[in-house]
CSV table of C-alpha atoms in Angstrom, one decimal:
chain,number,residue,atom,x,y,z
A,174,MET,CA,-1.4,70.6,-18.0
A,175,ASN,CA,-3.5,69.5,-14.9
A,176,LYS,CA,-2.3,67.2,-12.9
A,177,LEU,CA,-4.2,64.2,-14.0
A,178,LYS,CA,-3.2,64.5,-17.3
A,179,VAL,CA,0.8,64.0,-15.8
A,180,PHE,CA,0.0,61.0,-13.6
A,181,ILE,CA,-1.5,59.5,-16.3
A,182,ILE,CA,1.5,60.3,-19.1
A,183,LEU,CA,3.6,59.2,-15.9
A,184,ILE,CA,1.8,55.7,-15.4
A,185,ALA,CA,1.8,54.8,-19.0
A,186,GLY,CA,5.7,55.9,-19.0
A,187,LEU,CA,6.4,53.2,-16.2
A,188,ALA,CA,4.2,50.5,-18.0
A,189,LEU,CA,6.2,50.8,-21.0
A,190,ILE,CA,10.0,51.0,-18.8
A,191,LEU,CA,8.5,47.6,-17.2
A,192,SER,CA,7.5,45.8,-20.3
A,193,GLY,CA,10.9,46.9,-22.2
A,194,CYS,CA,12.6,45.3,-19.0
A,195,SER,CA,10.9,42.2,-18.8
A,196,GLY,CA,13.1,40.9,-21.9
A,197,PHE,CA,9.6,39.6,-23.5
A,198,GLN,CA,7.3,40.4,-25.8
A,199,THR,CA,3.8,38.7,-27.3
A,200,ASN,CA,2.9,38.3,-30.5
A,201,ASN,CA,-0.5,38.1,-31.7
A,202,SER,CA,0.0,36.5,-35.0
A,203,GLY,CA,-2.4,33.7,-35.8
A,204,GLY,CA,-4.6,34.5,-32.5
A,205,ASP,CA,-2.2,33.4,-30.2
A,206,GLU,CA,0.0,34.9,-27.7
A,207,ALA,CA,3.3,33.4,-28.7
A,208,ALA,CA,6.3,34.8,-26.2
A,209,VAL,CA,9.3,35.9,-28.1
A,210,ASN,CA,12.3,37.1,-26.2
A,211,GLU,CA,14.4,40.3,-27.0
A,212,ASP,CA,16.0,38.7,-29.4
A,213,GLY,CA,12.7,38.1,-31.4
A,214,LYS,CA,12.6,34.5,-30.9
A,215,THR,CA,9.6,32.4,-29.8
A,216,VAL,CA,10.2,30.9,-26.5
A,217,VAL,CA,9.0,27.1,-26.0
A,218,ASP,CA,8.7,25.9,-22.5
A,219,PHE,CA,9.7,22.5,-22.4
A,220,TRP,CA,8.8,20.5,-19.0
A,221,THR,CA,10.5,17.1,-18.0
A,222,PHE,CA,11.1,15.6,-15.0
A,223,TRP,CA,14.8,14.7,-15.6
A,224,GLY,CA,16.7,16.9,-12.6
A,225,SER,CA,19.2,14.2,-11.9
A,226,GLU,CA,22.8,14.7,-12.2
A,227,ILE,CA,23.0,12.1,-14.8
A,228,ARG,CA,20.1,13.3,-17.0
A,229,ARG,CA,19.4,16.3,-16.5
A,230,PRO,CA,22.8,18.2,-18.2
A,231,ILE,CA,22.4,15.6,-21.3
A,232,ILE,CA,18.7,17.1,-22.0
A,233,GLU,CA,20.1,20.5,-21.8
A,234,GLN,CA,23.3,19.5,-23.9
A,235,ILE,CA,20.4,18.5,-26.3
A,236,ILE,CA,18.2,21.7,-25.5
A,237,THR,CA,21.6,23.8,-26.1
A,238,ASP,CA,22.4,22.0,-29.5
A,239,PHE,CA,18.6,22.8,-30.9
A,240,ASN,CA,19.2,26.4,-29.6
A,241,GLU,CA,22.3,27.2,-31.9
A,242,SER,CA,20.9,25.0,-34.6
A,243,GLN,CA,18.5,27.7,-35.6
A,244,ASP,CA,17.7,31.4,-34.7
A,245,GLU,CA,14.1,31.3,-34.4
A,246,ILE,CA,13.3,29.3,-31.7
A,247,GLU,CA,14.8,29.4,-28.1
A,248,VAL,CA,13.8,26.6,-25.9
A,249,LYS,CA,13.7,27.0,-22.1
A,250,HIS,CA,14.1,23.8,-19.7
A,251,THR,CA,11.8,23.3,-17.0
A,252,TYR,CA,12.6,20.8,-14.4
A,253,LEU,CA,9.6,19.0,-12.0
A,254,PRO,CA,10.1,16.1,-10.2
A,255,PHE,CA,8.5,13.0,-11.0
A,256,GLY,CA,5.4,12.5,-8.7
A,257,ASP,CA,4.7,16.7,-9.4
A,258,ILE,CA,4.8,17.3,-13.1
A,259,TRP,CA,1.7,15.7,-14.7
A,260,THR,CA,-0.4,17.3,-11.7
A,261,LYS,CA,0.9,20.9,-12.6
A,262,GLU,CA,0.6,20.0,-15.9
A,263,LEU,CA,-2.8,19.5,-16.1
A,264,ALA,CA,-3.9,22.6,-13.8
A,265,ALA,CA,-1.9,24.3,-16.2
A,266,ILE,CA,-3.9,23.4,-19.1
A,267,ALA,CA,-7.2,24.4,-17.2
A,268,ALA,CA,-5.6,27.8,-16.5
A,269,GLY,CA,-5.1,28.3,-20.0
A,270,ASP,CA,-1.3,28.6,-19.7
A,271,PRO,CA,0.6,25.0,-20.4
A,272,PRO,CA,4.0,24.5,-21.6
A,273,ASP,CA,4.4,23.9,-24.9
A,274,VAL,CA,6.1,20.9,-24.7
A,275,VAL,CA,5.9,17.9,-21.9
A,276,ILE,CA,7.5,14.2,-21.6
A,277,ASN,CA,4.7,12.0,-20.5
A,278,ASP,CA,3.6,8.6,-20.5
A,279,ILE,CA,3.2,6.9,-23.6
A,280,ASN,CA,0.8,4.1,-22.8
A,281,ALA,CA,-1.4,6.8,-21.5
A,282,THR,CA,-1.0,8.8,-24.4
A,283,ALA,CA,-4.6,8.1,-26.4
A,284,LEU,CA,-6.3,8.6,-22.8
A,285,ARG,CA,-4.8,12.0,-22.9
A,286,GLY,CA,-5.9,12.7,-26.5
A,287,GLN,CA,-9.6,11.5,-25.8
A,288,LYS,CA,-9.4,14.0,-23.0
A,289,LYS,CA,-8.2,16.8,-25.3
A,290,GLN,CA,-5.7,17.6,-22.7
A,291,ALA,CA,-2.7,16.8,-25.5
A,292,MET,CA,-2.9,18.0,-28.8
A,293,ASN,CA,-4.0,16.3,-32.0
A,294,LEU,CA,-0.8,15.9,-34.1
A,295,SER,CA,-2.0,15.4,-37.4
A,296,LYS,CA,-2.1,19.0,-39.0
A,297,PHE,CA,1.8,18.8,-38.3
A,298,LEU,CA,2.2,15.1,-39.7
A,299,GLU,CA,0.2,15.7,-42.8
A,300,GLU,CA,3.7,18.0,-43.8
A,301,ASP,CA,6.2,16.3,-41.7
A,302,ASP,CA,5.2,12.4,-41.6
A,303,ILE,CA,8.0,11.3,-39.1
A,304,SER,CA,6.2,8.1,-38.3
A,305,LYS,CA,8.3,5.9,-39.8
A,306,ARG,CA,11.5,7.0,-37.5
A,307,PHE,CA,9.7,5.1,-34.6
A,308,TYR,CA,8.9,1.5,-33.6
A,309,PRO,CA,5.6,0.7,-35.1
A,310,GLU,CA,4.7,-0.8,-31.0
A,311,LEU,CA,5.4,2.6,-30.0
A,312,TRP,CA,3.9,4.7,-33.0
A,313,ASP,CA,0.7,2.7,-32.0
A,314,ALA,CA,0.5,3.9,-28.6
A,315,THR,CA,0.3,7.4,-29.4
A,316,LEU,CA,-2.8,6.9,-31.7
A,317,TYR,CA,-6.3,7.7,-30.6
A,318,GLU,CA,-9.0,7.1,-33.0
A,319,GLY,CA,-6.3,6.8,-35.9
A,320,ASP,CA,-4.4,10.4,-34.7
A,321,SER,CA,-1.3,10.9,-32.8
A,322,TYR,CA,-1.2,12.8,-29.7
A,323,GLY,CA,2.5,12.4,-28.8
A,324,ILE,CA,5.6,11.6,-30.5
A,325,PRO,CA,7.8,8.7,-28.8
A,326,PHE,CA,11.1,9.6,-27.3
A,327,ASN,CA,12.2,6.6,-25.2
A,328,THR,CA,11.2,3.0,-24.3
A,329,ASP,CA,12.5,0.1,-22.4
A,330,THR,CA,11.9,-3.7,-22.5
A,331,ARG,CA,12.2,-6.6,-19.8
A,332,VAL,CA,15.0,-9.6,-20.4
A,333,LEU,CA,17.0,-12.2,-18.0
A,334,PHE,CA,20.1,-11.5,-16.4
A,335,TYR,CA,21.9,-14.3,-15.5
A,336,ASN,CA,25.3,-14.9,-13.6
A,337,LYS,CA,27.7,-17.1,-15.5
A,338,ASP,CA,29.8,-17.8,-13.3
A,339,ALA,CA,27.0,-19.7,-10.9
A,340,PHE,CA,26.2,-21.5,-14.2
A,341,LYS,CA,29.4,-23.3,-14.5
A,342,GLU,CA,29.4,-23.8,-10.7
A,343,ALA,CA,26.0,-25.5,-11.0
A,344,GLY,CA,26.9,-27.7,-14.0
A,345,LEU,CA,25.3,-25.3,-16.5
A,346,ASP,CA,26.6,-24.3,-19.8
A,347,PRO,CA,26.6,-20.6,-19.5
A,348,GLU,CA,26.7,-20.0,-23.1
A,349,LYS,CA,23.0,-22.4,-23.2
A,350,PRO,CA,20.7,-20.1,-20.6
A,351,PRO,CA,17.0,-21.1,-20.0
A,352,THR,CA,14.9,-20.9,-23.1
A,353,THR,CA,11.3,-21.8,-21.9
A,354,TRP,CA,9.6,-21.5,-18.2
A,355,ALA,CA,10.5,-25.3,-17.7
A,356,GLU,CA,14.2,-25.2,-18.3
A,357,LEU,CA,13.7,-21.8,-16.2
A,358,GLU,CA,12.7,-24.1,-13.4
A,359,GLU,CA,15.3,-26.8,-14.0
A,360,TYR,CA,18.0,-24.2,-14.2
A,361,ALA,CA,17.1,-22.5,-11.0
A,362,ALA,CA,16.7,-26.0,-9.2
A,363,LYS,CA,20.3,-26.5,-9.9
A,364,LEU,CA,21.6,-22.9,-9.1
A,365,ASP,CA,19.8,-23.2,-5.7
A,366,LYS,CA,22.5,-23.3,-2.7
A,367,LYS,CA,20.3,-24.1,0.3
A,368,ALA,CA,21.8,-24.2,4.0
A,369,GLY,CA,19.2,-25.5,6.4
A,370,SER,CA,16.0,-23.5,6.2
A,371,ASN,CA,18.1,-20.5,4.6
A,372,TYR,CA,19.5,-19.7,0.9
A,373,ASP,CA,23.2,-19.3,0.4
A,374,ARG,CA,21.8,-18.8,-3.1
A,375,VAL,CA,18.5,-18.4,-4.8
A,376,GLY,CA,18.2,-19.5,-8.7
A,377,PHE,CA,15.7,-17.6,-9.5
A,378,TYR,CA,12.5,-15.5,-8.3
A,379,PRO,CA,9.8,-14.4,-10.8
A,380,LEU,CA,8.6,-11.6,-9.2
A,381,TRP,CA,11.9,-10.1,-8.4
A,382,GLY,CA,12.3,-7.2,-11.1
A,383,ILE,CA,8.8,-7.7,-12.9
A,384,GLY,CA,5.7,-7.8,-12.0
A,385,TYR,CA,2.7,-10.9,-12.7
A,386,ASP,CA,1.3,-9.2,-15.2
A,387,VAL,CA,4.6,-9.4,-17.5
A,388,TRP,CA,4.5,-13.6,-16.8
A,389,LEU,CA,0.7,-13.0,-17.8
A,390,LEU,CA,2.0,-11.2,-21.1
A,391,ASN,CA,4.4,-13.3,-22.4
A,392,ALA,CA,2.1,-16.6,-21.6
A,393,ASN,CA,-0.3,-14.7,-23.8
A,394,GLY,CA,1.1,-12.7,-26.3
A,395,GLN,CA,-1.2,-10.4,-25.9
A,396,SER,CA,-2.6,-8.0,-23.6
A,397,TYR,CA,-6.1,-8.3,-21.4
A,398,PHE,CA,-7.7,-6.3,-24.4
A,399,ASP,CA,-7.9,-7.4,-27.7
A,400,ASP,CA,-8.2,-4.7,-31.0
A,401,GLN,CA,-11.7,-4.2,-30.5
A,402,ASP,CA,-11.4,-3.3,-26.7
A,403,ASN,CA,-13.2,-6.7,-25.7
A,404,PHE,CA,-11.4,-7.7,-21.8
A,405,GLU,CA,-10.8,-10.8,-20.9
A,406,VAL,CA,-8.4,-12.2,-17.9
A,407,ASP,CA,-10.3,-15.4,-16.6
A,408,THR,CA,-8.8,-17.9,-18.6
A,409,ALA,CA,-7.1,-21.2,-17.9
A,410,LYS,CA,-3.8,-20.3,-19.0
A,411,ASN,CA,-3.9,-17.2,-17.0
A,412,GLU,CA,-4.9,-19.5,-14.2
A,413,GLU,CA,-1.9,-22.1,-14.9
A,414,VAL,CA,0.3,-18.9,-15.1
A,415,LEU,CA,-0.5,-17.4,-11.5
A,416,ASN,CA,-0.5,-20.4,-9.8
A,417,TRP,CA,2.8,-21.1,-11.6
A,418,LEU,CA,4.1,-18.0,-10.2
A,419,LYS,CA,2.8,-19.0,-6.7
A,420,SER,CA,4.7,-22.3,-6.7
A,421,TRP,CA,7.6,-20.1,-6.7
A,422,LYS,CA,6.5,-17.8,-3.5
A,423,ASP,CA,5.5,-21.6,-2.0
A,424,LYS,CA,9.0,-23.6,-2.9
A,425,TYR,CA,11.3,-20.3,-1.0
A,426,GLY,CA,8.8,-19.2,1.6
A,427,GLU,CA,7.9,-15.4,2.9
A,428,ASP,CA,10.8,-14.9,4.9
A,429,VAL,CA,13.2,-15.6,2.1
A,430,VAL,CA,11.2,-13.7,-0.6
A,431,ASN,CA,11.1,-10.8,1.7
A,432,SER,CA,14.9,-10.7,3.0
A,433,TYR,CA,15.7,-10.9,-0.4
A,434,GLN,CA,13.6,-8.2,-1.6
A,435,ALA,CA,15.0,-5.7,1.4
A,436,GLN,CA,18.2,-6.4,-0.5
A,437,ILE,CA,17.3,-5.7,-3.7
A,438,ASP,CA,15.9,-2.5,-3.1
A,439,SER,CA,19.1,-1.4,-1.3
A,440,GLN,CA,20.4,-1.6,-4.9
A,441,GLN,CA,24.3,-1.7,-4.2
A,442,GLY,CA,23.6,-4.8,-1.7
A,443,HIS,CA,21.5,-5.8,-4.3
A,444,PRO,CA,21.8,-10.1,-4.5
A,445,PHE,CA,22.4,-10.6,-8.1
A,446,PHE,CA,25.8,-8.3,-7.6
A,447,THR,CA,27.1,-10.5,-4.4
A,448,GLY,CA,26.1,-13.9,-6.2
A,449,ASP,CA,23.1,-14.7,-3.9
A,450,LEU,CA,20.8,-14.6,-7.0
A,451,ALA,CA,21.1,-16.4,-9.9
A,452,MET,CA,19.3,-15.0,-12.4
A,453,ILE,CA,16.8,-11.9,-12.4
A,454,ALA,CA,14.3,-10.4,-15.2
A,455,GLN,CA,15.0,-6.7,-15.5
A,456,ALA,CA,15.2,-3.6,-17.9
A,457,PRO,CA,18.3,-3.4,-19.4
A,458,THR,CA,19.2,-0.5,-18.0
A,459,PHE,CA,19.9,-2.6,-15.4
A,460,TYR,CA,23.4,-3.1,-16.4
A,461,THR,CA,24.1,0.5,-15.1
A,462,GLN,CA,23.7,-0.6,-11.4
A,463,ILE,CA,26.1,-3.8,-12.5
A,464,ARG,CA,28.4,-1.1,-13.9
A,465,ASP,CA,28.1,1.0,-10.8
A,466,TYR,CA,28.1,-1.7,-8.0
A,467,ALA,CA,29.6,-5.1,-9.5
A,468,PRO,CA,32.0,-4.1,-12.6
A,469,ASP,CA,33.7,-7.7,-12.0
A,470,LEU,CA,30.4,-9.8,-12.8
A,471,ASN,CA,30.7,-12.3,-15.4
A,472,PHE,CA,27.3,-12.2,-16.7
A,473,GLY,CA,25.0,-13.0,-19.7
A,474,VAL,CA,21.9,-11.6,-20.7
A,475,ILE,CA,18.9,-13.3,-23.2
A,476,GLU,CA,15.5,-12.4,-24.2
A,477,LEU,CA,12.5,-13.7,-21.7
A,478,PRO,CA,12.4,-17.3,-21.7
A,479,GLU,CA,9.0,-18.7,-23.3
A,480,TYR,CA,5.9,-20.4,-21.9
A,481,GLU,CA,6.4,-23.3,-24.0
A,482,GLU,CA,8.5,-24.1,-27.1
A,483,GLY,CA,6.8,-21.9,-30.1
A,484,ASN,CA,5.2,-19.5,-28.0
A,485,GLY,CA,7.3,-16.6,-28.2
A,486,ASN,CA,9.5,-14.5,-25.9
A,487,THR,CA,7.0,-12.0,-25.5
A,488,SER,CA,8.1,-9.1,-23.4
A,489,TRP,CA,6.7,-5.4,-21.6
A,490,GLY,CA,8.0,-1.8,-22.3
A,491,GLY,CA,6.8,1.5,-21.5
A,492,GLY,CA,8.5,4.7,-22.5
A,493,PHE,CA,7.5,8.1,-22.6
A,494,VAL,CA,6.5,10.7,-25.1
A,495,ALA,CA,7.2,14.3,-26.4
A,496,GLU,CA,3.6,16.1,-26.4
A,497,ILE,CA,2.5,18.9,-26.9
A,498,PRO,CA,-0.4,20.4,-24.6
A,499,GLU,CA,-3.9,21.7,-25.6
A,500,GLY,CA,-3.7,25.3,-25.3
A,501,SER,CA,0.1,25.6,-26.2
A,502,LYS,CA,0.4,29.0,-27.6
A,503,ASN,CA,3.6,28.1,-29.4
A,504,SER,CA,2.7,24.7,-31.3
A,505,GLU,CA,3.9,25.3,-34.2
A,506,ALA,CA,8.0,26.1,-32.5
A,507,ALA,CA,7.3,22.9,-30.4
A,508,TRP,CA,6.9,21.0,-33.1
A,509,GLU,CA,9.9,21.9,-34.6
A,510,PHE,CA,11.8,21.2,-31.5
A,511,ILE,CA,9.8,17.9,-31.1
A,512,LYS,CA,11.2,16.8,-34.3
A,513,TYR,CA,14.7,17.6,-33.6
A,514,LEU,CA,14.1,15.9,-30.0
A,515,THR,CA,13.4,12.4,-31.9
A,516,ASP,CA,15.5,12.3,-34.7
A,517,VAL,CA,18.7,10.7,-35.0
A,518,GLU,CA,21.2,12.8,-33.6
A,519,ALA,CA,19.5,13.8,-30.4
A,520,GLN,CA,18.2,10.0,-29.9
A,521,GLU,CA,21.7,8.5,-30.3
A,522,TYR,CA,23.1,11.2,-27.9
A,523,TRP,CA,20.9,10.3,-25.1
A,524,ALA,CA,20.9,6.4,-25.8
A,525,VAL,CA,24.5,6.3,-25.3
A,526,LYS,CA,25.0,8.9,-22.5
A,527,ASN,CA,21.8,7.7,-20.8
A,528,PHE,CA,22.4,4.1,-21.3
A,529,ASP,CA,18.6,4.3,-22.3
A,530,ASN,CA,16.5,2.6,-25.3
A,531,VAL,CA,15.1,5.3,-27.7
A,532,ALA,CA,12.3,4.9,-29.5
A,533,ASN,CA,14.4,6.1,-33.2
A,534,ILE,CA,15.0,2.8,-34.6
A,535,GLU,CA,18.0,4.1,-36.7
A,536,ALA,CA,19.4,6.0,-33.4
A,537,ALA,CA,18.8,2.9,-31.4
A,538,GLU,CA,20.6,1.1,-33.8
A,539,ALA,CA,23.5,3.3,-34.1
A,540,ALA,CA,23.9,3.5,-30.5
A,541,ALA,CA,24.1,-0.2,-30.1
A,542,LYS,CA,27.3,0.0,-32.2
A,543,SER,CA,29.1,3.2,-29.8
A,544,ASP,CA,32.5,2.8,-29.3
A,545,GLU,CA,31.6,4.7,-26.0
A,546,PHE,CA,29.9,1.0,-24.2
A,547,THR,CA,32.3,-1.3,-22.7
A,548,GLU,CA,32.1,-4.9,-24.2
A,549,ASP,CA,29.5,-5.9,-21.9
A,550,GLY,CA,28.0,-2.4,-22.2
A,551,THR,CA,27.5,-3.2,-26.0
A,552,MET,CA,26.2,-6.8,-25.5
A,553,VAL,CA,23.2,-5.0,-23.5
A,554,TYR,CA,22.5,-2.6,-25.4
A,555,GLU,CA,22.7,-5.0,-28.8
A,556,LYS,CA,20.1,-7.4,-26.9
A,557,ALA,CA,17.9,-4.8,-25.7
A,558,VAL,CA,17.7,-3.4,-29.1
A,559,GLU,CA,16.7,-6.9,-30.4
A,560,ASN,CA,14.5,-7.7,-27.8
A,561,MET,CA,12.2,-4.5,-29.3
A,562,GLU,CA,11.0,-6.8,-31.7
A,563,HIS,CA,9.1,-9.2,-29.1
A,564,THR,CA,7.8,-6.2,-26.8
A,565,LEU,CA,4.5,-5.1,-26.1
A,566,LEU,CA,3.4,-2.0,-24.6
A,567,THR,CA,0.1,-1.9,-22.6
A,568,PRO,CA,-2.1,1.6,-23.7
A,569,VAL,CA,-4.6,2.3,-21.2
A,570,PRO,CA,-8.2,1.9,-22.9
A,571,VAL,CA,-10.1,4.5,-23.0
A,572,ILE,CA,-13.3,2.6,-21.7
A,573,ALA,CA,-11.4,1.4,-18.6
A,574,PRO,CA,-8.8,3.9,-17.8
A,575,ASP,CA,-8.4,2.7,-13.8
A,576,PHE,CA,-8.8,-1.4,-14.6
A,577,THR,CA,-5.5,-2.3,-12.7
A,578,SER,CA,-6.7,-1.4,-9.6
A,579,LEU,CA,-9.7,-3.2,-9.6
A,580,ILE,CA,-7.4,-6.5,-11.1
A,581,ASN,CA,-4.5,-5.7,-8.6
A,582,PRO,CA,-5.7,-6.3,-5.2
A,583,ASN,CA,-7.5,-9.6,-6.2
A,584,ILE,CA,-3.9,-10.9,-7.4
A,585,ASP,CA,-2.4,-9.6,-4.0
A,586,GLU,CA,-5.1,-11.7,-2.1
A,587,PHE,CA,-4.1,-14.9,-4.1
A,588,LEU,CA,-0.6,-14.6,-3.6
A,589,LEU,CA,-1.3,-14.1,0.4
A,590,GLY,CA,-3.5,-16.9,0.2
A,591,SER,CA,-6.8,-15.3,0.7
A,592,MET,CA,-8.0,-16.4,-2.8
A,593,THR,CA,-7.9,-19.0,-5.3
A,594,ALA,CA,-6.3,-18.2,-8.7
A,595,LYS,CA,-10.0,-18.7,-10.2
A,596,GLU,CA,-11.6,-16.7,-7.7
A,597,ALA,CA,-9.1,-13.9,-8.4
A,598,LEU,CA,-9.2,-13.8,-11.9
A,599,ALA,CA,-13.5,-14.4,-11.9
A,600,LYS,CA,-13.5,-11.1,-9.7
A,601,SER,CA,-11.0,-9.2,-11.6
A,602,GLN,CA,-13.2,-10.3,-14.9
A,603,ALA,CA,-16.3,-9.3,-13.1
A,604,ASP,CA,-15.1,-6.1,-12.1
A,605,VAL,CA,-13.5,-4.7,-15.1
A,606,GLU,CA,-16.7,-5.8,-17.1
A,607,ASN,CA,-18.9,-3.8,-14.7
A,608,LEU,CA,-16.3,-0.5,-15.3
A,609,ILE,CA,-16.4,-0.5,-18.8
A,610,GLU,CA,-20.8,-1.0,-18.4
A,611,LYS,CA,-20.2,2.1,-16.4
A,612,ASN,CA,-18.3,4.2,-18.8
A,613,LYS,CA,-20.0,3.5,-21.6
C-alpha cells in the first residue's frame, strides 16, 4: 500500500472518529437535515429571552417536563438577551440555519408571515386545530391572509390600581372606585394633597404606567386601522382625548410630573408603594412589585374607567407567540413541542409561577383559582383574566409597519406645547397616509 493510500485511509478514519464523538448525526428524511442526538432523538433548538433568575428556571422546567414526557424529541434551550434575540434570529434565517422554535412579539406576527420569516402553520393546524385553546383576540393577531404564523403563549392587559386607605382618607368609598373618566378626574382632585407648589400626594396622572395610545384606544374602542386597513387618527374625539391628557400635565406641572416619573423608574421607591400616588394604570404584573416592595399596601384593582358611561372599558394588551422560523429543519418536532408549550399544564405552570397572563383560556381560568397566590394575588389575577374580555391587541399593519414612528414625534411635540392637538393629528394622518401610499 503506497503512502498516499495510507494517508487517505487515516484521514477518513479520523473523520469518522470525530463525527462519532460529536454525539449528533444528521437525518436526511424528507430532504431536511434534522439534527438527532446519540439517543436518536430529534433535537429542537428553542430560543427565548427568558434569562432572569425567576423565568429561566420556570421555562427550563417546562422543557424538562416535555423531554421526559416522550422519547422522540429533545428540546435544547438557548437564551439570548431581549435586545439581541430577534436580530440574531433574522441573521440565522438568512444564513439558512434558524432555530426551530422562537418566542416572538405577537403584534408583529402577521408582518413576519408576510416577510416569510415565520413558517405558515396551516399544514399542522389541519391535523391539530388548537386555535380554540386561546383568546380569540390573540389568535386573530397571529393570522396573515387567514393563516397562522405563530401560536399564542402569553399576554397582558391594562387595569387601574388604587390605594384604598387614601380613598378613605379623602372621604371616598374604597369599594366604589371611579368608573368613567369624569369620575377619575373627580376622585383625583379629592385625592390630591398639595403643599405649596408641591404635592404630598398626587391623585392620578394618566401617562404614568400607560401611554396616550391606550387612552385613545379606550375612548374609541378600536385601533387606528379598521378591518379593511383604513387608517384614521385625525378625529374630533382624538383631539378631545389629547387635550384631556395635556390638561393633567398642565395641572400638575412639568416639575411634579418629572419628579414622580423618576421615583416610578426606581421601582422600589415607586410613589404608589409609599402612598404618594393614589391611583395608577398598569399591567397586572405590577402586583409582583407591590408584593415585593409594599406587601402591607391596602389596594384594589379595577378595569380602566370608560371614556363615558356605556362606552366600554377597552384596554390594550400585547404578548408573545411561539413560532417556527422559516427554514427550520425540525418543524415536525418543533410543532409537537409548541403544542405542549401552549397546552393547559405548561400554561398553568407558567401563569402561577410567573404571575403572568397566559394565552390558553382554560389554563388562565385555572391559575386564577390557584392556592399558591395570596388573597391580593388572587384578586389581581382574577381581574386580569376578566379584563381579557375588554382587551384589544394592535397587530402591526403590513401596509404600514413603522407607522407609530410617524405619530409619536407629533404627539410628543403636542405635549411639549409646540403643536396643537389638531395639528399633531392632522400631520400624523398625512404622514401615515403617505407611508401607506409608498408601500402599495
